[in-house]
Amino acid sequence: MSNPFDVIVIGSGPAGYVCAIRCAQLGLSTAVIEQNVNEQAKPLLGGTCLNVGCIPSKALLDSSHRYAEAAGHLADHGIGMEGVSLDVAGMMSRKDKIVSQLTGGVSGLLKANEVTVITGSAVLFAGRQVEVTDASGEKSTHTADNIVLAAGSEPTAIPPAPIDGDRVVDSTGALCFEAVPERLGVIGAGVIGLELGSVWARLGANVVMLEAMDQFLPNMDEQIAAESAKIFAKQGLDIRLGARVTDLTVNGEIVSVAYTQGDSNETLEFDRLIVAVGRTPRTEKLFAADSGVTVDERGFVFVNDYCATEAPGVWAVGDIVRGPMLAHKGSEEGVMVAERIHGKAAQLNYDVIPSIIYTHPEVAAVGKTEQDLKAEGVDYKVGSFPFAAIGRAMASGETEGLVKIMSDADSDQILGAHVVGPSAADLVQQIVIAIEMAASTEDLQLMVFGHPTMSEAVHEAALAVDGRAIHMVNRAKR
Ligand code: FAD
Ligand code: NAD
């Protein structure tokens, strides 16, 4: 058994590789173990995010948006486009190139920081012993003072809709269709359903989304969810709520999906079906029973506020622990754990993690929703402002949506912000900074925002909290 390392990180996704780099920066000798390999048996780094998640999905979202603009919307700007054509293979190879550039970049960063990469599948045993089995079946055992589990997650399967990798796919399959399906079904109208459903709808597919819940985007602010639903319906996404899939058959190239909605039984036929009903932490085979690590009933590793597990010297970060399954949440946990291993009192503000749906327009949020504040009995103020009254939004032809900001009724401290509209992700990031600096809406009111920018919607929404927005008529005048 070899022990040349201070820290061993299991998994090279955004939680694992970022943790490893920060450990190395702090002078800790660090190894990352990754099971994912390419055809040459070389490690494929970057996890779900870089290989089959954030990056390839955003590449396709961007390409499909450009196609939809060229094929339809540029006429509004007085630009005629004739003979716009679609090269799905070209789009896919652009996406694959970006993925390989970024995964290669992670490899280079780990090397430059002198992080050792060990290839193989790892299992943690008692006493922080890690057994690694490589692709040829060869085993080695390693140990370190600190082990960081960062094994990520995988698509959740549901019994009525088994994935066949051809007609019925998960998110990974939906990132590499070789042609645009004419009729595309999506089970689950969550983040993945909306993003990948949008990609293929923009490229010409008729998309029907079957969502089990009666409420659309239940974790979002209700007003923003309702506004988003209207925008997506206008874009042609047919989102059916309260739809429970009961049966699925694949007959040649046709997928028949039976579902119930209220009292009615329905059947739809699709050319392809995406199942996107959530993700499951990859913890089943990650540690032995004697490792001291424990999980909850859904498979998430039990950790404290600082990502320490119940086993001494064993930490867990990213999608395998509680909290939103987001790359940036996992990365910051990775940094926090590295700092803690090094003896610093680092912490993470879990209340201020932004979340974004990268549709067009984007939907983004940070902090409390209005329904949260009502449920918690918090006395709050709210201001909102529509993009329809923002000059830059009109100039861009992107007038759908609004910015909404809420603050404490007494202290005026900002409690949450929710945006559907152009540049929503970047606008919400401004509020992330504001909340972290304990800013009030008055602070935002007093700041100078450039004109003409989308950011002016943030300024106006902050002014609207006190009934003093300039470019709309306020209900309350102060
Ligand atoms: P992962 O990225 O899943 O990485 C875990 C790594 O550990 C993998 O490489 C795996 O091979 C390896 N591993 C697992 N078990 C072992 C083992 N026993 N031994 C060795 N190696 C092991 N999040 C965002 O914030 N923004 C987005 O825009 C976004 N878009 C997404 C789009 C899609 C289609 C999907 C599926 C996800 C998206 N996510 C997004 C979520 C994001 O990808 C995850 O939250 C993030 O990748 C989790 O990081 P992680 O490091 O915890 O795990
Ligand atoms: P999700 O939780 O966002 O959505 C899943 C949806 O499927 C929910 O609305 C749920 O009610 C529905 N559902 C569950 N079971 C169902 C069933 N049997 N029939 C019909 N509907 C059902 O999960 P996701 O879209 O699969 O994404 C997984 C994770 O990946 C998310 O937690 C998200 O954080 C992350 N992700 C993030 C981004 C981003 O940050 N932009 C993008 C993609 C994925």
XYZ file of C-alpha atoms and ligand atoms in Angstrom:
575
model
C 0.000 0.000 0.000
C 1.407 3.394 -0.950
C 0.897 6.577 1.039
C 2.686 9.426 -0.661
C -0.354 11.709 -0.537
C -1.826 14.113 2.024
C -5.139 14.084 0.181
C -6.845 11.647 -2.193
C -9.858 12.943 -4.111
C -12.206 10.367 -5.644
C -13.805 11.837 -8.775
C -12.564 14.560 -11.134
C -15.802 16.508 -11.723
C -16.067 20.206 -10.811
C -16.221 19.330 -7.107
C -13.250 16.940 -7.195
C -10.809 18.634 -9.566
C -11.320 22.074 -8.017
C -10.745 20.601 -4.547
C -7.571 18.900 -5.781
C -6.200 22.088 -7.353
C -6.865 24.119 -4.185
C -5.255 21.376 -2.042
C -2.182 21.473 -4.264
C -2.070 25.289 -4.135
C -2.008 24.969 -0.344
C 1.031 22.716 -0.549
C -0.717 19.399 0.082
C 0.461 16.441 -1.988
C -2.697 15.413 -3.791
C -4.045 12.644 -6.017
C -7.293 12.412 -7.974
C -8.783 9.041 -8.861
C -10.997 8.968 -11.965
C -12.723 5.925 -13.465
C -13.854 7.559 -16.694
C -11.405 6.766 -19.527
C -11.196 7.351 -23.282
C -10.543 4.758 -26.018
C -6.807 4.933 -25.311
C -7.494 4.155 -21.612
C -6.424 7.708 -20.716
C -8.443 9.412 -17.917
C -11.370 11.572 -19.069
C -11.429 14.367 -16.530
C -14.094 16.967 -15.694
C -16.959 14.684 -14.667
C -20.570 15.137 -15.719
C -20.198 18.911 -16.023
C -17.533 18.971 -18.713
C -18.299 15.711 -20.529
C -22.084 15.276 -20.555
C -23.555 18.174 -18.571
C -23.123 21.931 -18.296
C -20.699 22.425 -21.160
C -22.057 20.258 -23.991
C -25.625 21.317 -23.170
C -24.662 24.998 -23.285
C -22.775 24.481 -26.556
C -25.945 23.031 -28.113
C -28.152 25.692 -26.511
C -25.977 28.371 -28.057
C -25.824 26.747 -31.497
C -29.550 26.037 -31.587
C -30.308 29.612 -30.462
C -28.215 30.984 -33.319
C -29.993 28.695 -35.773
C -33.442 29.766 -34.499
C -32.409 33.424 -34.772
C -31.125 32.958 -38.295
C -34.080 30.856 -39.389
C -36.768 33.088 -37.947
C -36.197 36.012 -35.675
C -33.643 38.129 -37.531
C -36.375 39.331 -39.883
C -37.584 41.563 -37.002
C -34.235 43.357 -37.223
C -34.636 43.896 -40.942
C -32.201 41.117 -41.781
C -33.291 38.654 -44.427
C -31.760 35.191 -44.280
C -32.453 32.872 -47.121
C -31.431 29.276 -47.448
C -30.511 28.812 -43.781
C -29.478 25.204 -43.401
C -28.810 22.928 -40.483
C -25.798 20.658 -40.099
C -26.479 18.583 -36.986
C -23.209 16.681 -37.366
C -21.300 19.984 -37.564
C -23.095 21.230 -34.449
C -22.187 18.044 -32.610
C -18.568 18.165 -33.641
C -18.298 21.806 -32.452
C -19.734 20.668 -29.102
C -17.315 17.709 -28.908
C -14.365 19.983 -29.683
C -15.298 22.359 -26.853
C -15.631 19.409 -24.467
C -12.237 18.018 -25.393
C -10.603 21.460 -25.127
C -11.982 21.882 -21.624
C -11.261 18.354 -20.372
C -7.736 18.728 -21.778
C -7.538 22.037 -19.900
C -8.368 20.318 -16.605
C -5.716 17.713 -17.314
C -3.176 20.498 -17.927
C -4.176 22.338 -14.748
C -3.832 19.200 -12.617
C -0.431 18.504 -14.144
C 0.763 22.090 -13.645
C -0.321 21.901 -10.004
C 1.492 18.559 -9.612
C -1.688 16.636 -8.811
C -1.282 12.911 -9.522
C -4.078 11.373 -11.599
C -4.793 7.694 -10.870
C -7.042 5.889 -13.338
C -9.586 3.377 -12.086
C -12.667 2.834 -10.011
C -12.172 3.524 -6.294
C -13.792 2.004 -3.215
C -13.182 3.368 0.289
C -12.587 0.892 3.099
C -12.045 1.327 6.869
C -8.987 3.322 7.936
C -9.117 5.535 4.823
C -7.852 2.772 2.576
C -8.827 3.236 -1.038
C -8.800 0.267 -3.395
C -8.544 1.171 -7.081
C -9.401 -1.225 -9.908
C -8.214 -0.099 -13.339
C -9.767 -0.950 -16.704
C -7.651 -4.130 -17.014
C -8.851 -5.337 -13.597
C -5.564 -4.620 -11.842
C -5.949 -3.499 -8.225
C -3.881 -1.096 -6.122
C -4.443 0.310 -2.644
C -3.716 3.860 -1.514
C -4.235 5.811 1.671
C -3.960 9.411 2.838
C -4.721 11.503 5.935
C -7.692 12.965 4.114
C -9.995 11.413 1.532
C -12.473 13.566 -0.397
C -15.403 11.738 -2.001
C -16.608 13.553 -5.149
C -18.237 10.777 -7.180
C -21.110 12.875 -8.554
C -24.465 11.663 -9.798
C -26.162 9.808 -12.630
C -29.583 10.080 -14.293
C -32.445 8.666 -12.227
C -34.270 5.779 -13.892
C -38.022 5.235 -13.643
C -39.603 1.791 -14.090
C -42.169 2.665 -16.792
C -39.498 4.224 -19.053
C -36.296 2.146 -19.223
C -33.465 3.770 -21.196
C -32.514 1.824 -24.350
C -29.925 4.379 -25.502
C -31.558 4.583 -28.915
C -35.207 5.671 -28.961
C -35.437 6.249 -25.190
C -32.493 8.205 -23.848
C -31.300 10.069 -20.780
C -29.661 13.515 -20.911
C -26.406 12.029 -22.223
C -28.200 10.436 -25.193
C -30.106 13.664 -25.853
C -26.796 15.491 -26.322
C -25.927 13.428 -29.365
C -28.973 12.739 -31.539
C -27.650 12.461 -35.080
C -30.774 14.091 -36.570
C -33.625 16.287 -35.365
C -36.517 14.078 -34.233
C -39.825 15.200 -35.686
C -41.743 14.311 -32.519
C -39.772 14.508 -29.294
C -41.186 13.485 -25.925
C -39.588 14.540 -22.652
C -40.506 13.013 -19.304
C -39.859 15.655 -16.629
C -40.241 19.418 -17.155
C -37.313 20.297 -14.881
C -34.017 21.963 -15.730
C -32.718 19.296 -18.127
C -36.102 18.811 -19.796
C -36.420 22.540 -20.444
C -32.854 23.042 -21.654
C -32.593 20.000 -23.914
C -36.252 20.247 -24.956
C -35.464 23.831 -26.059
C -32.405 22.741 -28.046
C -34.368 20.279 -30.157
C -37.498 22.474 -30.391
C -35.369 25.306 -31.819
C -33.959 22.897 -34.383
C -37.468 21.946 -35.486
C -38.771 19.146 -33.240
C -42.342 19.183 -31.935
C -41.732 18.829 -28.216
C -44.208 17.511 -25.658
C -43.112 17.457 -22.021
C -44.863 15.199 -19.516
C -44.428 16.490 -15.973
C -45.750 14.488 -13.015
C -46.190 17.482 -10.701
C -49.249 19.735 -10.951
C -47.034 22.784 -10.456
C -44.468 24.020 -12.979
C -40.948 24.626 -11.520
C -42.156 24.337 -7.907
C -38.805 25.455 -6.446
C -38.852 28.731 -8.371
C -40.639 31.896 -7.309
C -44.282 31.292 -8.308
C -44.631 34.541 -10.263
C -41.446 33.861 -12.222
C -42.484 30.236 -12.861
C -45.873 31.395 -14.176
C -44.258 34.017 -16.436
C -41.713 31.437 -17.690
C -44.496 28.937 -18.456
C -46.198 31.532 -20.669
C -42.952 32.287 -22.515
C -42.148 28.581 -23.080
C -45.699 27.918 -24.320
C -45.281 30.758 -26.861
C -42.045 29.119 -28.009
C -44.025 25.962 -28.762
C -43.014 23.778 -25.811
C -46.135 21.758 -24.983
C -45.762 21.237 -21.212
C -48.400 18.944 -19.727
C -48.580 19.085 -15.922
C -49.931 16.339 -13.662
C -49.019 13.801 -16.367
C -48.064 10.406 -14.963
C -46.449 7.946 -17.359
C -47.896 4.478 -16.900
C -46.519 2.508 -19.822
C -44.059 2.717 -22.676
C -43.545 0.556 -25.733
C -40.951 0.841 -28.467
C -42.141 -0.484 -31.809
C -39.420 -0.118 -34.423
C -38.750 3.611 -34.586
C -41.831 4.677 -32.664
C -42.097 5.167 -28.921
C -45.650 5.027 -27.524
C -46.098 6.566 -24.124
C -49.249 6.013 -22.107
C -49.978 8.470 -19.313
C -52.755 9.654 -17.091
C -53.638 13.300 -16.612
C -56.433 13.889 -14.114
C -59.161 11.402 -14.997
C -58.109 10.876 -18.592
C -55.849 8.204 -20.049
C -53.775 9.400 -22.984
C -51.262 7.904 -25.403
C -48.699 9.792 -27.473
C -46.266 8.623 -30.123
C -42.756 9.998 -30.426
C -39.681 9.406 -32.569
C -37.420 9.906 -29.550
C -38.037 10.190 -25.832
C -35.803 11.874 -23.244
C -36.188 10.784 -19.622
C -35.090 13.666 -17.363
C -36.641 13.076 -13.956
C -33.737 14.020 -11.708
C -30.331 12.619 -10.793
C -29.210 10.098 -8.182
C -25.993 10.367 -6.125
C -23.381 7.824 -7.257
C -22.746 6.324 -3.818
C -23.909 2.716 -4.110
C -20.468 1.181 -4.749
C -18.293 4.034 -3.469
C -17.507 2.765 0.014
C -17.585 -0.437 2.029
C -19.876 -0.862 5.019
C -16.896 -0.622 7.404
C -15.708 2.734 5.964
C -17.682 4.709 8.538
C -19.402 6.764 5.827
C -23.203 6.807 6.013
C -25.929 7.835 3.582
C -29.543 8.983 3.882
C -32.514 7.099 2.421
C -31.938 8.732 -1.010
C -28.250 7.798 -1.090
C -26.736 11.208 -0.243
C -23.652 11.023 1.994
C -24.281 12.462 5.477
C -22.040 15.489 6.015
C -21.959 18.427 8.417
C -22.026 22.085 7.319
C -18.368 21.790 6.304
C -18.716 18.596 4.237
C -17.061 16.327 6.832
C -18.585 12.826 6.842
C -19.043 10.730 9.973
C -15.710 8.955 9.272
C -12.646 10.857 10.568
C -10.609 12.419 7.750
C -13.238 11.597 5.121
C -15.049 14.450 3.371
C -17.731 14.504 0.665
C -18.563 17.259 -1.833
C -20.715 17.985 -4.884
C -23.709 16.024 -6.138
C -23.234 13.190 -3.610
C -24.195 15.472 -0.711
C -27.272 17.529 0.215
C -28.071 20.793 -1.524
C -28.621 21.688 -5.164
C -26.890 19.525 -7.775
C -24.970 22.387 -9.338
C -21.389 22.515 -10.573
C -20.593 25.806 -8.819
C -21.985 24.544 -5.502
C -19.732 21.460 -5.717
C -16.666 23.490 -6.690
C -17.059 25.862 -3.750
C -17.516 22.897 -1.426
C -14.287 21.511 -2.859
C -12.472 24.761 -2.076
C -13.968 24.884 1.437
C -12.820 21.314 2.161
C -9.300 21.992 0.862
C -9.054 25.036 3.135
C -10.387 23.059 6.111
C -7.901 20.237 5.510
C -5.226 22.932 5.559
C -6.554 24.161 8.921
C -8.487 27.246 7.849
C -12.026 27.962 9.162
C -13.567 28.172 5.696
C -17.311 28.025 5.206
C -19.889 28.265 2.428
C -23.035 30.396 2.418
C -25.578 27.844 1.223
C -28.320 30.504 1.288
C -26.746 32.434 -1.568
C -26.210 29.892 -4.357
C -27.556 31.118 -7.697
C -29.475 28.750 -9.945
C -30.065 29.242 -13.634
C -32.061 27.588 -16.383
C -30.274 28.368 -19.642
C -33.325 28.626 -21.868
C -33.868 31.755 -23.948
C -34.700 33.853 -22.129
C -32.884 32.522 -19.078
C -34.576 31.934 -15.744
C -32.384 32.680 -12.719
C -32.768 32.952 -8.975
C -30.947 33.530 -5.725
C -32.164 33.557 -2.141
C -35.731 33.317 -0.911
C -38.797 33.042 -3.114
C -41.899 35.031 -2.266
C -43.674 31.826 -1.205
C -40.700 30.995 1.110
C -41.033 34.387 2.803
C -44.789 33.983 3.207
C -44.364 30.472 4.660
C -41.689 31.719 7.080
C -43.872 34.657 8.165
C -41.181 37.188 7.159
C -42.357 40.780 6.752
C -40.955 41.714 3.331
C -41.083 44.352 0.596
C -41.135 43.450 -3.095
C -40.341 45.345 -6.267
C -40.452 44.145 -9.847
C -39.748 45.658 -13.219
C -40.586 44.371 -16.721
C -37.979 44.197 -19.489
C -40.677 45.651 -21.791
C -39.851 49.064 -20.270
C -36.063 48.720 -20.590
C -34.597 50.568 -23.570
C -31.789 48.082 -24.163
C -34.236 45.167 -24.083
C -36.384 46.909 -26.703
C -33.333 47.646 -28.843
C -32.415 43.953 -28.694
C -35.976 42.750 -29.257
C -35.848 40.858 -25.959
C -38.675 42.404 -23.972
C -40.172 39.328 -22.325
C -39.868 38.796 -18.574
C -39.105 40.760 -15.447
C -36.748 41.290 -12.525
C -38.139 40.818 -9.023
C -36.320 41.729 -5.811
C -37.449 41.235 -2.220
C -36.047 42.753 0.941
C -36.747 42.681 4.668
C -39.495 45.183 5.557
C -37.515 46.585 8.519
C -33.845 46.394 7.593
C -34.344 46.529 3.790
C -31.627 43.837 3.492
C -32.038 41.954 0.196
C -33.514 38.482 0.715
C -33.993 37.188 -2.813
C -34.007 38.027 -6.499
C -35.696 36.240 -9.381
C -35.410 36.970 -13.052
C -36.830 35.632 -16.255
C -35.537 37.571 -19.198
C -32.434 38.519 -21.172
C -29.116 38.001 -19.329
C -30.999 36.718 -16.259
C -27.968 34.721 -15.074
C -25.705 37.776 -15.082
C -28.314 40.016 -13.478
C -28.884 37.542 -10.640
C -25.119 37.331 -10.143
C -25.194 41.073 -9.355
C -27.670 40.325 -6.569
C -25.485 37.448 -5.315
C -22.735 40.027 -4.804
C -25.181 42.443 -3.193
C -26.515 39.841 -0.734
C -22.981 38.717 0.189
C -22.105 42.352 0.928
C -25.284 42.604 3.099
C -26.627 45.277 0.752
C -30.098 46.786 0.998
C -32.305 47.722 -1.935
C -31.504 51.328 -0.977
C -27.830 50.562 -1.726
C -28.870 49.413 -5.209
C -31.142 52.447 -5.603
C -28.188 54.756 -4.895
C -25.838 53.068 -7.365
C -25.306 54.314 -10.911
C -26.229 51.746 -13.556
C -24.939 52.167 -17.089
C -27.399 53.116 -19.811
C -28.632 51.455 -21.894
C -28.081 48.057 -20.219
C -30.210 45.121 -19.119
C -28.863 45.854 -15.622
C -31.121 48.882 -15.477
C -33.940 46.391 -14.797
C -32.160 45.500 -11.523
C -31.922 49.203 -10.611
C -35.578 49.828 -11.444
C -36.744 46.717 -9.533
C -34.772 47.913 -6.489
C -36.404 51.347 -6.845
C -39.801 49.669 -7.247
C -39.386 48.071 -3.803
C -40.032 51.577 -2.441
C -42.544 52.571 -5.104
C -40.081 54.860 -6.862
C -39.256 53.155 -10.172
C -38.843 55.849 -12.806
C -39.830 54.180 -16.075
C -43.168 52.761 -14.968
C -46.085 54.052 -12.980
C -45.734 52.815 -9.398
C -48.768 51.672 -7.494
C -47.458 53.166 -4.223
C -45.798 56.603 -4.505
C -43.089 57.560 -1.998
P -19.555 14.789 -11.429
O -19.398 15.951 -12.325
O -20.648 13.829 -11.723
O -18.134 14.045 -11.409
C -17.930 12.886 -10.678
C -16.746 12.145 -11.261
O -16.400 11.080 -10.382
C -17.027 11.515 -12.607
O -16.008 11.849 -13.519
C -17.024 10.011 -12.327
O -16.546 9.244 -13.413
C -16.091 9.923 -11.131
N -16.329 8.762 -10.264
C -17.512 8.366 -9.743
N -17.362 7.297 -8.954
C -16.037 6.996 -8.983
C -15.256 5.984 -8.383
N -15.796 5.068 -7.574
N -13.931 5.956 -8.646
C -13.352 6.886 -9.461
N -14.049 7.861 -10.055
C -15.378 7.937 -9.817
N -24.821 22.383 -13.247
C -24.619 23.714 -13.276
O -24.199 24.294 -12.266
N -24.848 24.438 -14.421
C -25.307 23.863 -15.549
O -25.509 24.532 -16.549
C -25.529 22.461 -15.549
N -25.975 21.832 -16.657
C -26.134 20.474 -16.634
C -26.608 19.852 -17.790
C -26.796 18.481 -17.804
C -27.293 17.814 -19.062
C -26.493 17.715 -16.642
C -26.664 16.222 -16.650
C -26.045 18.327 -15.490
C -25.863 19.710 -15.469
N -25.436 20.382 -14.333
C -25.267 21.744 -14.351
C -25.137 19.658 -13.083
C -23.611 19.459 -12.955
O -23.126 18.782 -14.090
C -23.319 18.665 -11.686
O -23.897 19.322 -10.576
C -21.822 18.556 -11.464
O -21.160 17.949 -12.559
C -21.535 17.745 -10.204
O -20.166 17.750 -9.978
P -19.470 16.586 -9.143
O -17.999 16.882 -9.197
O -20.121 16.455 -7.826
O -19.765 15.239 -9.923
P -35.084 18.306 -11.989
O -35.285 17.929 -10.578
O -34.725 19.701 -12.320
O -36.406 17.996 -12.812
C -36.980 16.731 -12.869
C -38.468 16.906 -13.151
O -39.002 15.635 -13.416
C -39.217 17.481 -11.960
O -40.017 18.551 -12.395
C -40.029 16.310 -11.471
O -41.253 16.688 -10.887
C -40.238 15.526 -12.740
N -40.502 14.104 -12.533
C -39.953 13.274 -11.608
N -40.436 12.014 -11.770
C -41.287 12.061 -12.830
C -42.085 11.096 -13.484
N -42.092 9.825 -13.096
N -42.843 11.501 -14.535
C -42.827 12.802 -14.947
N -42.104 13.754 -14.346
C -41.331 13.401 -13.303
O -34.023 17.259 -12.564
P -33.323 17.189 -13.974
O -33.938 18.142 -14.922
O -33.260 15.754 -14.321
O -31.862 17.679 -13.621
C -31.075 16.966 -12.655
C -30.178 17.884 -11.909
O -29.168 18.396 -12.756
C -30.934 19.045 -11.337
O -31.000 18.891 -9.945
C -30.150 20.258 -11.690
O -29.699 20.896 -10.524
C -28.949 19.760 -12.467
N -28.907 20.536 -13.711
C -28.667 21.870 -13.627
C -28.679 22.644 -14.753
C -28.426 24.122 -14.626
O -27.912 24.546 -13.615
N -28.756 24.913 -15.637
C -28.948 22.071 -15.985
C -29.224 20.720 -16.039
C -29.197 19.962 -14.889
